[in-house]
């Protein structure tokens, strides 16, 4: 398979200082993300079974493939705007909105292919589970964020700080599940939250963070011949922590 394509990917960003402590930003970009070698060239794995109707011949009954060289890369057109307020030198509060128009993306699906039986002769077409081209869709939403260092507090407490944000991003992959509900983009959560509390001393530093993702879709069409059978990942929480101590300045 021989493939080639050309993409023009402009990126334009503007920042406006509305006041000394208030910044407004807008941006426009076009993105293209190449697929990996597995998505383009993963091997085909057929499945066989004995057919008594054909004299005990091993016939192909289906196949699975991780690669499809005819796929296009991910392409999207993105718009975003944000407003940043700096009430203090150690504080930022921001709100942002974004709209992503996805022209092409990758999802799992089923195609019909003519494949040989185990004796090498092609006699039939079977269902093959593989990567297929999504029809595109939209991803949009907003984010609220705050960063603050408690430098105004006395002594030990002045070394603490927080970094938090909340993102709301509903999406539409162009597919429906068995209940007729819109399936979001694969691996996109409608709601995400992040909260990190950190400590920065002269030699000792520490950080603990909590991250949350709401339910997200991870795979489509999980049974051959059944459209809309979608696999979802339950809401997930992550907690991680780290500590550091500088023994010497080096």
mmCIF file of C-alpha atoms in Angstrom, residues 21-249:
data_model
loop_
_atom_site.group_PDB
_atom_site.id
_atom_site.type_symbol
_atom_site.label_atom_id
_atom_site.label_comp_id
_atom_site.label_asym_id
_atom_site.label_seq_id
_atom_site.Cartn_x
_atom_site.Cartn_y
_atom_site.Cartn_z
ATOM 1 C CA UNK A 21 -3.731 42.251 35.971
ATOM 2 C CA UNK A 22 -6.073 40.982 33.207
ATOM 3 C CA UNK A 23 -5.068 39.132 30.019
ATOM 4 C CA UNK A 24 -7.376 37.929 27.235
ATOM 5 C CA UNK A 25 -6.107 35.290 24.810
ATOM 6 C CA UNK A 26 -7.588 33.808 21.633
ATOM 7 C CA UNK A 27 -6.158 31.142 19.362
ATOM 8 C CA UNK A 28 -6.746 29.228 16.151
ATOM 9 C CA UNK A 29 -4.847 26.115 15.066
ATOM 10 C CA UNK A 30 -5.129 23.191 12.694
ATOM 11 C CA UNK A 31 -3.646 19.928 13.932
ATOM 12 C CA UNK A 32 -2.648 16.657 12.300
ATOM 13 C CA UNK A 33 -1.511 13.670 14.375
ATOM 14 C CA UNK A 34 0.065 10.726 12.590
ATOM 15 C CA UNK A 35 -0.967 7.188 13.489
ATOM 16 C CA UNK A 36 1.560 4.777 14.945
ATOM 17 C CA UNK A 37 2.978 1.806 13.035
ATOM 18 C CA UNK A 38 0.608 -0.615 14.775
ATOM 19 C CA UNK A 39 -2.471 1.325 13.629
ATOM 20 C CA UNK A 40 -1.203 1.460 10.052
ATOM 21 C CA UNK A 41 0.544 -1.895 9.735
ATOM 22 C CA UNK A 42 -0.596 -4.277 12.488
ATOM 23 C CA UNK A 43 -0.861 -7.890 11.329
ATOM 24 C CA UNK A 44 -3.997 -9.769 10.296
ATOM 25 C CA UNK A 45 -4.918 -12.792 12.485
ATOM 26 C CA UNK A 46 -7.544 -15.112 10.860
ATOM 27 C CA UNK A 47 -9.642 -17.641 12.793
ATOM 28 C CA UNK A 48 -10.448 -21.086 11.367
ATOM 29 C CA UNK A 49 -12.915 -23.896 12.072
ATOM 30 C CA UNK A 50 -13.571 -27.362 10.619
ATOM 31 C CA UNK A 51 -16.485 -27.443 8.162
ATOM 32 C CA UNK A 52 -18.183 -30.839 7.960
ATOM 33 C CA UNK A 53 -20.249 -29.555 5.022
ATOM 34 C CA UNK A 54 -17.015 -29.076 3.059
ATOM 35 C CA UNK A 55 -15.466 -32.442 3.825
ATOM 36 C CA UNK A 56 -13.655 -31.484 6.995
ATOM 37 C CA UNK A 57 -11.831 -28.536 5.449
ATOM 38 C CA UNK A 58 -10.458 -25.821 7.768
ATOM 39 C CA UNK A 59 -12.313 -22.704 6.603
ATOM 40 C CA UNK A 60 -11.804 -19.097 7.632
ATOM 41 C CA UNK A 61 -14.652 -17.836 9.867
ATOM 42 C CA UNK A 62 -13.382 -14.366 10.786
ATOM 43 C CA UNK A 63 -10.296 -12.308 11.512
ATOM 44 C CA UNK A 64 -8.907 -9.526 13.641
ATOM 45 C CA UNK A 65 -6.465 -6.844 12.523
ATOM 46 C CA UNK A 66 -4.760 -4.042 14.448
ATOM 47 C CA UNK A 67 -3.591 -2.288 11.283
ATOM 48 C CA UNK A 68 -5.211 -0.577 8.309
ATOM 49 C CA UNK A 69 -2.894 1.250 5.872
ATOM 50 C CA UNK A 70 -5.830 3.104 4.257
ATOM 51 C CA UNK A 71 -6.559 5.116 7.417
ATOM 52 C CA UNK A 72 -6.115 8.888 7.470
ATOM 53 C CA UNK A 73 -4.354 10.564 10.410
ATOM 54 C CA UNK A 74 -6.220 12.484 13.118
ATOM 55 C CA UNK A 75 -7.097 15.971 11.849
ATOM 56 C CA UNK A 76 -8.819 18.804 13.717
ATOM 57 C CA UNK A 77 -9.513 22.545 13.627
ATOM 58 C CA UNK A 78 -9.307 24.222 17.034
ATOM 59 C CA UNK A 79 -10.558 27.506 18.488
ATOM 60 C CA UNK A 80 -9.963 28.653 22.055
ATOM 61 C CA UNK A 81 -10.280 31.753 24.215
ATOM 62 C CA UNK A 82 -9.241 32.441 27.794
ATOM 63 C CA UNK A 83 -9.339 35.212 30.376
ATOM 64 C CA UNK A 84 -6.590 35.327 33.030
ATOM 65 C CA UNK A 85 -6.795 37.441 36.168
ATOM 66 C CA UNK A 86 -3.763 38.055 38.393
ATOM 67 C CA UNK A 87 -5.101 39.611 41.611
ATOM 68 C CA UNK A 88 -1.676 39.100 43.270
ATOM 69 C CA UNK A 89 1.812 38.258 42.065
ATOM 70 C CA UNK A 90 1.360 34.747 43.481
ATOM 71 C CA UNK A 91 -2.182 34.109 42.207
ATOM 72 C CA UNK A 92 -3.850 33.389 38.851
ATOM 73 C CA UNK A 93 -7.539 32.706 38.206
ATOM 74 C CA UNK A 94 -8.561 31.804 34.670
ATOM 75 C CA UNK A 95 -11.517 30.662 32.618
ATOM 76 C CA UNK A 96 -11.165 29.185 29.131
ATOM 77 C CA UNK A 97 -13.452 27.940 26.365
ATOM 78 C CA UNK A 98 -12.543 25.701 23.447
ATOM 79 C CA UNK A 99 -14.112 24.196 20.334
ATOM 80 C CA UNK A 100 -12.428 21.341 18.464
ATOM 81 C CA UNK A 101 -13.815 20.219 15.131
ATOM 82 C CA UNK A 102 -12.432 16.748 14.405
ATOM 83 C CA UNK A 103 -12.398 15.936 10.711
ATOM 84 C CA UNK A 104 -11.089 12.385 11.006
ATOM 85 C CA UNK A 105 -10.297 9.998 13.828
ATOM 86 C CA UNK A 106 -9.799 6.280 14.425
ATOM 87 C CA UNK A 107 -12.221 3.793 15.976
ATOM 88 C CA UNK A 108 -12.762 0.044 16.037
ATOM 89 C CA UNK A 109 -15.197 -1.417 13.539
ATOM 90 C CA UNK A 110 -15.977 -4.381 11.292
ATOM 91 C CA UNK A 111 -15.356 -4.747 7.544
ATOM 92 C CA UNK A 112 -15.956 -7.574 5.073
ATOM 93 C CA UNK A 113 -12.858 -9.113 3.468
ATOM 94 C CA UNK A 114 -12.274 -12.037 1.095
ATOM 95 C CA UNK A 115 -9.769 -14.278 2.889
ATOM 96 C CA UNK A 116 -8.347 -17.714 2.018
ATOM 97 C CA UNK A 117 -9.168 -20.905 3.854
ATOM 98 C CA UNK A 118 -6.272 -22.765 5.437
ATOM 99 C CA UNK A 119 -5.457 -24.437 2.110
ATOM 100 C CA UNK A 120 -4.800 -21.006 0.573
ATOM 101 C CA UNK A 121 -7.901 -20.864 -1.642
ATOM 102 C CA UNK A 122 -10.250 -17.855 -1.355
ATOM 103 C CA UNK A 123 -13.869 -19.049 -1.237
ATOM 104 C CA UNK A 124 -15.708 -16.584 1.030
ATOM 105 C CA UNK A 125 -15.894 -13.154 2.661
ATOM 106 C CA UNK A 126 -15.809 -12.887 6.459
ATOM 107 C CA UNK A 127 -16.114 -10.157 9.092
ATOM 108 C CA UNK A 128 -12.796 -8.610 10.129
ATOM 109 C CA UNK A 129 -12.490 -6.499 13.273
ATOM 110 C CA UNK A 130 -10.084 -3.658 12.572
ATOM 111 C CA UNK A 131 -9.418 0.065 12.877
ATOM 112 C CA UNK A 132 -11.797 2.106 10.713
ATOM 113 C CA UNK A 133 -12.172 5.774 9.872
ATOM 114 C CA UNK A 134 -14.539 7.741 12.122
ATOM 115 C CA UNK A 135 -16.837 10.274 10.494
ATOM 116 C CA UNK A 136 -15.622 13.201 12.584
ATOM 117 C CA UNK A 137 -17.405 15.203 15.228
ATOM 118 C CA UNK A 138 -16.998 17.979 17.770
ATOM 119 C CA UNK A 139 -15.405 18.376 21.172
ATOM 120 C CA UNK A 140 -16.065 21.588 23.080
ATOM 121 C CA UNK A 141 -16.317 22.913 26.587
ATOM 122 C CA UNK A 142 -14.709 25.099 29.198
ATOM 123 C CA UNK A 143 -12.192 25.063 32.016
ATOM 124 C CA UNK A 144 -11.887 26.972 35.278
ATOM 125 C CA UNK A 145 -8.481 27.066 36.973
ATOM 126 C CA UNK A 146 -6.794 28.640 39.968
ATOM 127 C CA UNK A 147 -3.132 28.750 41.031
ATOM 128 C CA UNK A 148 -2.228 30.276 44.374
ATOM 129 C CA UNK A 149 0.832 30.400 46.627
ATOM 130 C CA UNK A 150 0.140 31.227 50.283
ATOM 131 C CA UNK A 151 3.173 33.506 50.577
ATOM 132 C CA UNK A 152 1.131 36.018 52.602
ATOM 133 C CA UNK A 153 0.822 33.562 55.501
ATOM 134 C CA UNK A 154 3.426 33.611 58.296
ATOM 135 C CA UNK A 155 6.320 31.160 58.668
ATOM 136 C CA UNK A 156 5.812 27.515 57.749
ATOM 137 C CA UNK A 157 2.381 28.123 56.157
ATOM 138 C CA UNK A 158 3.801 30.543 53.586
ATOM 139 C CA UNK A 159 5.462 27.654 51.729
ATOM 140 C CA UNK A 160 2.164 26.002 50.706
ATOM 141 C CA UNK A 161 0.254 26.425 47.453
ATOM 142 C CA UNK A 162 -2.545 24.933 45.382
ATOM 143 C CA UNK A 163 -3.101 24.249 41.695
ATOM 144 C CA UNK A 164 -6.663 23.260 40.739
ATOM 145 C CA UNK A 165 -8.842 23.088 37.649
ATOM 146 C CA UNK A 166 -12.180 21.760 36.443
ATOM 147 C CA UNK A 167 -12.875 20.879 32.803
ATOM 148 C CA UNK A 168 -16.289 20.292 31.232
ATOM 149 C CA UNK A 169 -16.046 18.844 27.720
ATOM 150 C CA UNK A 170 -19.042 17.015 26.247
ATOM 151 C CA UNK A 171 -18.344 15.424 22.865
ATOM 152 C CA UNK A 172 -20.042 13.626 20.004
ATOM 153 C CA UNK A 173 -18.281 10.876 18.035
ATOM 154 C CA UNK A 174 -21.153 10.583 15.563
ATOM 155 C CA UNK A 175 -22.088 7.117 16.898
ATOM 156 C CA UNK A 176 -24.973 5.840 19.041
ATOM 157 C CA UNK A 177 -24.971 3.010 21.569
ATOM 158 C CA UNK A 178 -27.644 0.296 21.838
ATOM 159 C CA UNK A 179 -29.849 2.598 23.943
ATOM 160 C CA UNK A 180 -29.727 5.316 21.300
ATOM 161 C CA UNK A 181 -27.472 7.587 23.368
ATOM 162 C CA UNK A 182 -24.754 9.643 21.706
ATOM 163 C CA UNK A 183 -21.333 8.005 22.166
ATOM 164 C CA UNK A 184 -18.631 10.533 23.120
ATOM 165 C CA UNK A 185 -15.184 10.537 21.567
ATOM 166 C CA UNK A 186 -13.173 7.525 22.651
ATOM 167 C CA UNK A 187 -11.267 8.147 25.907
ATOM 168 C CA UNK A 188 -12.818 11.590 26.436
ATOM 169 C CA UNK A 189 -14.391 12.264 29.831
ATOM 170 C CA UNK A 190 -17.210 14.773 30.072
ATOM 171 C CA UNK A 191 -15.839 16.064 33.398
ATOM 172 C CA UNK A 192 -12.294 16.185 34.743
ATOM 173 C CA UNK A 193 -10.950 17.678 37.965
ATOM 174 C CA UNK A 194 -7.391 18.117 39.203
ATOM 175 C CA UNK A 195 -6.280 19.345 42.622
ATOM 176 C CA UNK A 196 -2.655 19.549 43.705
ATOM 177 C CA UNK A 197 -1.393 20.816 47.065
ATOM 178 C CA UNK A 198 2.317 21.532 47.244
ATOM 179 C CA UNK A 199 4.942 22.643 49.738
ATOM 180 C CA UNK A 200 8.167 24.434 48.716
ATOM 181 C CA UNK A 201 10.685 24.904 51.546
ATOM 182 C CA UNK A 202 14.368 25.806 51.351
ATOM 183 C CA UNK A 203 15.370 22.148 51.100
ATOM 184 C CA UNK A 204 12.211 20.085 51.480
ATOM 185 C CA UNK A 205 9.491 19.934 48.832
ATOM 186 C CA UNK A 206 6.335 17.814 48.718
ATOM 187 C CA UNK A 207 3.298 17.435 46.482
ATOM 188 C CA UNK A 208 0.053 15.444 46.630
ATOM 189 C CA UNK A 209 -2.486 15.448 43.783
ATOM 190 C CA UNK A 210 -5.974 14.072 43.191
ATOM 191 C CA UNK A 211 -7.293 13.605 39.641
ATOM 192 C CA UNK A 212 -10.808 12.551 38.642
ATOM 193 C CA UNK A 213 -12.262 11.487 35.304
ATOM 194 C CA UNK A 214 -15.944 10.819 34.697
ATOM 195 C CA UNK A 215 -17.215 7.861 32.662
ATOM 196 C CA UNK A 216 -15.662 7.507 29.218
ATOM 197 C CA UNK A 217 -16.110 5.228 26.198
ATOM 198 C CA UNK A 218 -13.164 2.975 25.348
ATOM 199 C CA UNK A 219 -14.387 0.727 22.489
ATOM 200 C CA UNK A 220 -17.237 0.478 19.981
ATOM 201 C CA UNK A 221 -19.069 -2.454 18.348
ATOM 202 C CA UNK A 222 -17.788 -5.134 20.709
ATOM 203 C CA UNK A 223 -19.599 -8.057 19.006
ATOM 204 C CA UNK A 224 -19.313 -8.858 15.289
ATOM 205 C CA UNK A 225 -22.450 -7.837 13.455
ATOM 206 C CA UNK A 226 -23.798 -5.836 16.412
ATOM 207 C CA UNK A 227 -23.680 -2.077 15.879
ATOM 208 C CA UNK A 228 -23.655 0.147 18.951
ATOM 209 C CA UNK A 229 -22.445 -2.292 21.629
ATOM 210 C CA UNK A 230 -20.130 0.157 23.432
ATOM 211 C CA UNK A 231 -17.664 -0.545 26.246
ATOM 212 C CA UNK A 232 -17.420 2.195 28.906
ATOM 213 C CA UNK A 233 -14.850 2.828 31.629
ATOM 214 C CA UNK A 234 -16.324 3.691 35.039
ATOM 215 C CA UNK A 235 -15.463 7.037 36.700
ATOM 216 C CA UNK A 236 -11.855 6.867 37.863
ATOM 217 C CA UNK A 237 -9.843 8.617 40.589
ATOM 218 C CA UNK A 238 -6.066 8.870 40.876
ATOM 219 C CA UNK A 239 -3.963 9.974 43.834
ATOM 220 C CA UNK A 240 -0.206 10.470 43.667
ATOM 221 C CA UNK A 241 2.375 12.061 45.930
ATOM 222 C CA UNK A 242 6.061 12.913 45.828
ATOM 223 C CA UNK A 243 8.675 14.284 48.252
ATOM 224 C CA UNK A 244 12.144 15.724 47.690
ATOM 225 C CA UNK A 245 14.976 16.888 49.895
ATOM 226 C CA UNK A 246 18.000 18.883 48.719
ATOM 227 C CA UNK A 247 20.925 17.523 50.781
ATOM 228 C CA UNK A 248 23.259 20.208 49.402
ATOM 229 C CA UNK A 249 22.786 23.054 46.899
#
